[in-house]
Structure formats: structure tokens, C-alpha cells
Coordinates of C-alpha atoms in Angstrom, one line a residue:
X1 CA -16.8 58.5 6.6
X2 CA -16.6 58.3 10.4
X3 CA -13.6 60.7 10.4
X4 CA -15.5 63.1 8.2
X5 CA -18.4 63.1 10.6
X6 CA -16.1 63.9 13.5
X7 CA -14.6 66.8 11.6
X8 CA -18.1 68.1 10.8
X9 CA -19.2 68.1 14.4
X10 CA -17.5 71.3 15.6
X11 CA -18.9 73.2 12.6
X12 CA -22.4 71.9 13.3
X13 CA -22.0 72.9 17.0
X14 CA -20.9 76.3 16.0
X15 CA -24.0 76.9 14.0
X16 CA -26.4 75.6 16.6
X17 CA -27.3 78.7 18.6
X18 CA -31.1 78.7 18.4
X19 CA -33.3 78.6 21.5
X20 CA -34.2 74.9 21.9
X21 CA -37.4 73.5 23.5
X22 CA -36.2 73.9 27.1
X23 CA -35.2 77.5 26.4
X24 CA -38.4 78.2 24.6
X25 CA -40.6 76.8 27.4
X26 CA -38.6 78.7 30.1
X27 CA -38.9 82.0 28.2
X28 CA -42.6 81.3 27.7
X29 CA -43.1 80.7 31.4
X30 CA -41.2 83.8 32.3
X31 CA -43.6 85.8 30.1
X32 CA -46.6 83.9 31.3
X33 CA -45.8 84.8 34.9
X34 CA -46.1 88.5 33.9
X35 CA -49.6 88.0 32.5
X36 CA -51.1 86.2 35.4
X37 CA -52.0 89.5 37.1
X38 CA -53.6 90.7 33.9
X39 CA -56.0 87.7 33.9
X40 CA -56.7 88.2 37.6
X41 CA -57.7 91.8 37.0
X42 CA -60.0 90.9 34.1
X43 CA -61.7 88.1 36.1
X44 CA -62.2 90.4 39.1
X45 CA -64.1 92.8 36.9
X46 CA -66.3 89.9 35.7
X47 CA -66.9 88.9 39.3
X48 CA -68.1 92.5 40.1
X49 CA -70.4 92.4 37.0
X50 CA -71.9 89.1 38.0
X51 CA -72.5 90.4 41.5
X52 CA -74.4 93.3 40.2
X53 CA -76.4 91.6 37.5
X54 CA -77.2 88.3 39.2
X55 CA -77.9 89.0 42.9
X56 CA -80.3 91.8 42.2
X57 CA -82.9 89.6 40.5
X58 CA -86.1 89.5 42.6
X59 CA -87.0 86.1 44.1
X60 CA -90.6 85.2 43.6
X61 CA -92.6 85.2 46.9
X62 CA -93.7 81.6 46.5
X63 CA -90.1 80.6 46.5
X64 CA -88.8 83.0 49.3
X65 CA -91.8 81.8 51.5
X66 CA -90.4 78.3 51.3
X67 CA -86.7 78.6 50.8
X68 CA -84.6 81.2 52.8
X69 CA -83.4 83.9 50.4
X70 CA -80.0 83.8 52.0
X71 CA -79.6 80.2 51.1
X72 CA -80.4 80.8 47.5
X73 CA -78.1 83.8 47.2
X74 CA -75.3 82.0 49.1
X75 CA -75.5 79.1 46.7
X76 CA -75.3 81.5 43.7
X77 CA -72.4 83.4 45.3
X78 CA -70.5 80.2 46.0
X79 CA -71.1 79.0 42.4
X80 CA -69.7 82.2 41.0
X81 CA -66.7 82.2 43.2
X82 CA -65.9 78.5 42.7
X83 CA -66.4 78.8 38.9
X84 CA -64.2 81.9 38.6
X85 CA -61.5 80.3 40.9
X86 CA -61.5 77.1 38.8
X87 CA -61.3 79.1 35.6
X88 CA -58.5 81.3 36.9
X89 CA -56.4 78.4 38.0
X90 CA -56.7 76.8 34.5
X91 CA -56.2 80.1 32.6
X92 CA -53.1 81.0 34.5
X93 CA -51.5 77.5 34.7
X94 CA -49.9 75.3 32.0
X95 CA -52.5 76.5 29.5
X96 CA -51.2 80.1 29.6
X97 CA -47.6 79.0 29.1
X98 CA -48.5 76.7 26.2
X99 CA -50.6 79.5 24.6
X100 CA -47.6 81.9 24.8
X101 CA -45.3 79.2 23.6
X102 CA -47.5 78.8 20.5
X103 CA -47.7 82.5 20.0
X104 CA -43.9 82.9 20.0
X105 CA -42.7 79.7 18.3
X106 CA -45.5 78.7 15.9
X107 CA -47.7 80.3 13.4
X108 CA -46.8 83.6 11.7
X109 CA -43.2 84.8 12.1
X110 CA -42.1 82.3 14.7
X111 CA -38.9 82.9 16.6
X112 CA -37.1 80.0 14.9
X113 CA -34.5 79.5 12.3
X114 CA -31.0 80.6 11.3
X115 CA -29.6 83.6 13.1
X116 CA -26.4 83.7 11.0
X117 CA -27.7 85.0 7.7
X118 CA -27.2 87.9 7.7
X119 CA -24.6 87.9 10.5
X120 CA -25.4 90.4 13.3
X121 CA -23.4 89.0 16.2
X122 CA -19.7 88.1 16.8
X123 CA -20.4 84.8 18.5
X124 CA -22.8 81.9 17.9
X125 CA -23.7 81.7 21.6
X126 CA -22.2 82.7 25.0
X127 CA -19.5 80.8 26.7
X128 CA -20.5 78.5 29.5
X129 CA -21.5 80.6 32.5
X130 CA -22.0 83.8 30.4
X131 CA -25.2 85.4 29.2
X132 CA -26.1 87.3 26.0
X133 CA -25.6 91.0 26.3
X134 CA -27.9 94.0 25.9
X135 CA -25.7 95.1 23.0
X136 CA -26.4 91.7 21.3
X137 CA -30.1 92.2 22.0
X138 CA -30.0 95.5 20.1
X139 CA -28.0 94.2 17.2
X140 CA -30.2 91.1 16.6
X141 CA -32.7 93.1 14.5
X142 CA -34.5 90.3 12.6
X143 CA -36.7 87.5 13.8
X144 CA -34.9 84.2 14.2
X145 CA -34.3 81.5 16.8
X146 CA -31.9 82.9 19.4
X147 CA -32.7 84.8 22.7
X148 CA -31.2 88.1 21.5
X149 CA -33.8 88.2 18.7
X150 CA -36.6 87.5 21.3
X151 CA -35.2 90.2 23.5
X152 CA -35.0 92.7 20.5
X153 CA -38.6 92.2 19.6
X154 CA -40.0 92.1 23.1
X155 CA -42.5 94.9 22.4
X156 CA -43.8 92.9 19.4
X157 CA -44.1 89.8 21.5
X158 CA -46.1 91.6 24.2
X159 CA -48.5 92.8 21.5
X160 CA -48.8 89.2 20.2
X161 CA -49.5 87.9 23.7
X162 CA -52.2 90.5 24.3
X163 CA -53.9 89.5 21.1
X164 CA -53.7 85.9 22.1
X165 CA -55.1 86.6 25.6
X166 CA -58.1 88.6 24.2
X167 CA -58.9 85.8 21.8
X168 CA -58.5 83.1 24.4
X169 CA -60.7 84.8 27.0
X170 CA -63.4 85.7 24.6
X171 CA -63.5 82.1 23.4
X172 CA -64.1 80.9 27.0
X173 CA -67.4 82.9 27.2
X174 CA -69.0 81.2 24.2
X175 CA -72.4 79.8 24.8
X176 CA -72.3 76.1 25.5
X177 CA -68.6 75.5 24.8
X178 CA -66.7 78.2 26.6
X179 CA -65.0 77.1 29.9
X180 CA -66.3 80.2 31.7
X181 CA -69.8 79.5 30.4
X182 CA -69.6 75.9 31.5
X183 CA -68.3 76.9 35.0
X184 CA -71.1 79.3 35.7
X185 CA -74.4 79.0 33.9
X186 CA -75.2 75.2 34.3
X187 CA -73.8 75.1 37.8
X188 CA -75.8 78.2 38.8
X189 CA -79.0 76.4 37.7
X190 CA -78.0 73.2 39.5
X191 CA -77.3 75.2 42.7
X192 CA -80.7 76.8 42.7
X193 CA -82.4 73.5 42.0
X194 CA -80.4 71.7 44.7
X195 CA -81.4 74.3 47.3
X196 CA -85.0 74.2 46.4
X197 CA -85.1 70.4 46.7
X198 CA -83.1 70.5 50.0
X199 CA -86.0 72.5 51.5
X200 CA -88.6 70.0 50.2
X201 CA -90.0 72.3 47.5
X202 CA -89.1 70.2 44.5
X203 CA -92.6 70.7 43.1
X204 CA -91.7 74.4 42.5
X205 CA -89.2 73.4 39.9
X206 CA -91.9 73.2 37.3
X207 CA -93.7 76.4 38.4
X208 CA -93.7 79.0 35.6
X209 CA -92.6 81.8 37.9
X210 CA -89.7 79.8 39.4
X211 CA -88.6 78.7 36.0
X212 CA -88.6 82.3 34.8
X213 CA -86.6 83.3 37.9
X214 CA -83.9 80.7 37.1
X215 CA -83.9 81.6 33.4
X216 CA -83.4 85.3 34.3
X217 CA -80.3 84.4 36.4
X218 CA -78.9 82.3 33.5
X219 CA -79.7 85.1 31.0
X220 CA -78.1 87.7 33.1
X221 CA -75.0 85.5 33.6
X222 CA -74.7 85.0 29.8
X223 CA -75.2 88.7 29.3
X224 CA -72.5 89.6 31.8
X225 CA -70.1 87.2 30.0
X226 CA -70.9 88.8 26.7
X227 CA -70.5 92.3 27.8
X228 CA -67.3 91.4 29.7
X229 CA -65.8 89.8 26.6
X230 CA -66.5 92.8 24.4
X231 CA -65.4 95.5 26.9
X232 CA -62.9 94.4 29.6
X233 CA -61.4 91.6 27.5
X234 CA -61.1 93.7 24.3
X235 CA -59.5 96.5 26.3
X236 CA -56.9 94.3 28.1
X237 CA -53.6 96.2 28.3
X238 CA -55.1 99.2 26.5
X239 CA -56.4 101.1 29.5
X240 CA -54.2 103.4 31.7
X241 CA -55.1 101.4 34.8
X242 CA -53.6 98.3 33.2
X243 CA -50.2 99.9 32.7
X244 CA -48.7 98.6 35.9
X245 CA -49.4 95.0 35.1
X246 CA -48.9 95.1 31.3
X247 CA -45.8 97.2 31.2
X248 CA -42.9 98.3 33.3
X249 CA -41.5 94.8 33.8
X250 CA -39.2 94.6 30.8
X251 CA -36.0 95.1 32.9
X252 CA -37.0 92.0 35.0
X253 CA -37.7 89.8 32.0
X254 CA -34.9 90.7 29.6
X255 CA -32.1 89.2 31.8
X256 CA -34.2 86.0 32.1
X257 CA -34.3 85.9 28.3
X258 CA -30.7 86.6 27.7
X259 CA -29.4 84.0 30.2
X260 CA -30.4 81.2 27.9
X261 CA -27.8 80.1 25.4

């Protein structure tokens, strides 16, 4: 029995040519690095929208007579910048790589499985120190678990990633549960309240005009998130101005994909 197992090992090794977890995560990270600028562009547009829709709300006289207007606006500005910075760090970190990993290797048509039936390539994997070739990338014309298949379907993969990004970013704007919502709306209210209390005007917190002012800021923040999610987010990588960050980098990524056995 032991002898039979030894004889089988070379055969098993010869058929093991799929991209394993280390390879999968490395390729996912390579692709994630290319979509970090896409997220940055989208978040910058949200920042501009919030600047326009939140800072222009008129401060009631009874509040501006007690609390310096600059202090209120600086607090709001810092809350927006800190919230967007925190969100961007999370959205472009391990979360992005994991999302792309799931997009490629889980769910519908994952890049897993046998790459030998039908046979497209003349070797199971490159020799040590060698990479897969562009020719092998072209030949591997069905979805399976090796790097040439991932290379061959790179355009499809890019489309999948864009769909994932749109869904993920939209989800983060959801009222109450979205990470962007949580980073902005509650913290903005807290910032205004803290500034008012700092200047000894805590009694104004229950004033109808002040409450309406705070509610308008929160409402405009939520509105900005909603508009952003249905315009900028839904148009990610579909606008001419996005072409530089969404395309044009295939030749840098393909060698990174093909270097994995």
C-alpha cells in the first residue's frame, strides 16, 4: 500500500497546477492595488458634494451670537475629513483584497478547478524559476484554477470587480448601518453639540431652531450620500475621466499574474 502511494505521488503532483491560496491572495492584492485610486476618486467627489451641501446651511443668529461660526464649521469640516479618511483606509485595505478574492474565487464561475479537461496547455505548470507565457494565457480559454485562465479572462474579472465595488460602496451609505453613514452623520451631530457645550450654550441644544439647524446638516449629509451612491458610485469606471485609473494597466498586472505557478 505504501509503495502504491509513493508511485501515485508524481501523478498527483503533475495534476496539481491550480492557483492555491497564497497565489490567489497575491493576485487579489495585485488587482486591489489597481482599484485603490478608483476609490480615492469616488470619495473625493463625495467630499466635494458634502462641502457644497453642508457648509452652506445658514447658522441661526441665536447660535452664531454665542458660538463662533468658524468653530462650528471647523468642527464639521474636521468630522467630514476624519470620517472620509477613516472610511478610505478601511475600504482600500484588507477589506478590498478580501472582496476581490471572493469575487474571483467564490460565488458564480470561480477561478477554481481542473485546468486539464479539456487540455489547452502543454505543461501542468512552469518549471521552477519560470513564468507562464502570454501564449499560454491566450490558449487557456475556459475558466479554471490556474493563472493563465485568470490572465485570459482579465477583462471579465475587471467587470466583476467594478460590479463588486459599486455594490460595496453603495452598501456603505445605507442609513444606520453603512460605514460611511456611521462615520459622518452621528459624528457631525456630536461635533456640533460638543462645540455648543464648550462655549457654555448647552441650553440651546433643546432650542427648536438649533435642533432644526442640526437636523438640516444631518439631512443634507444623508442626501449627499444617497445622490453619490446613485451617481458617482453607479458610474464607477464607466466615465471617460475614469479611464486612466480603471484601464491601461493590464500590461503591468499580467506579468504579476503569470509569475505564479
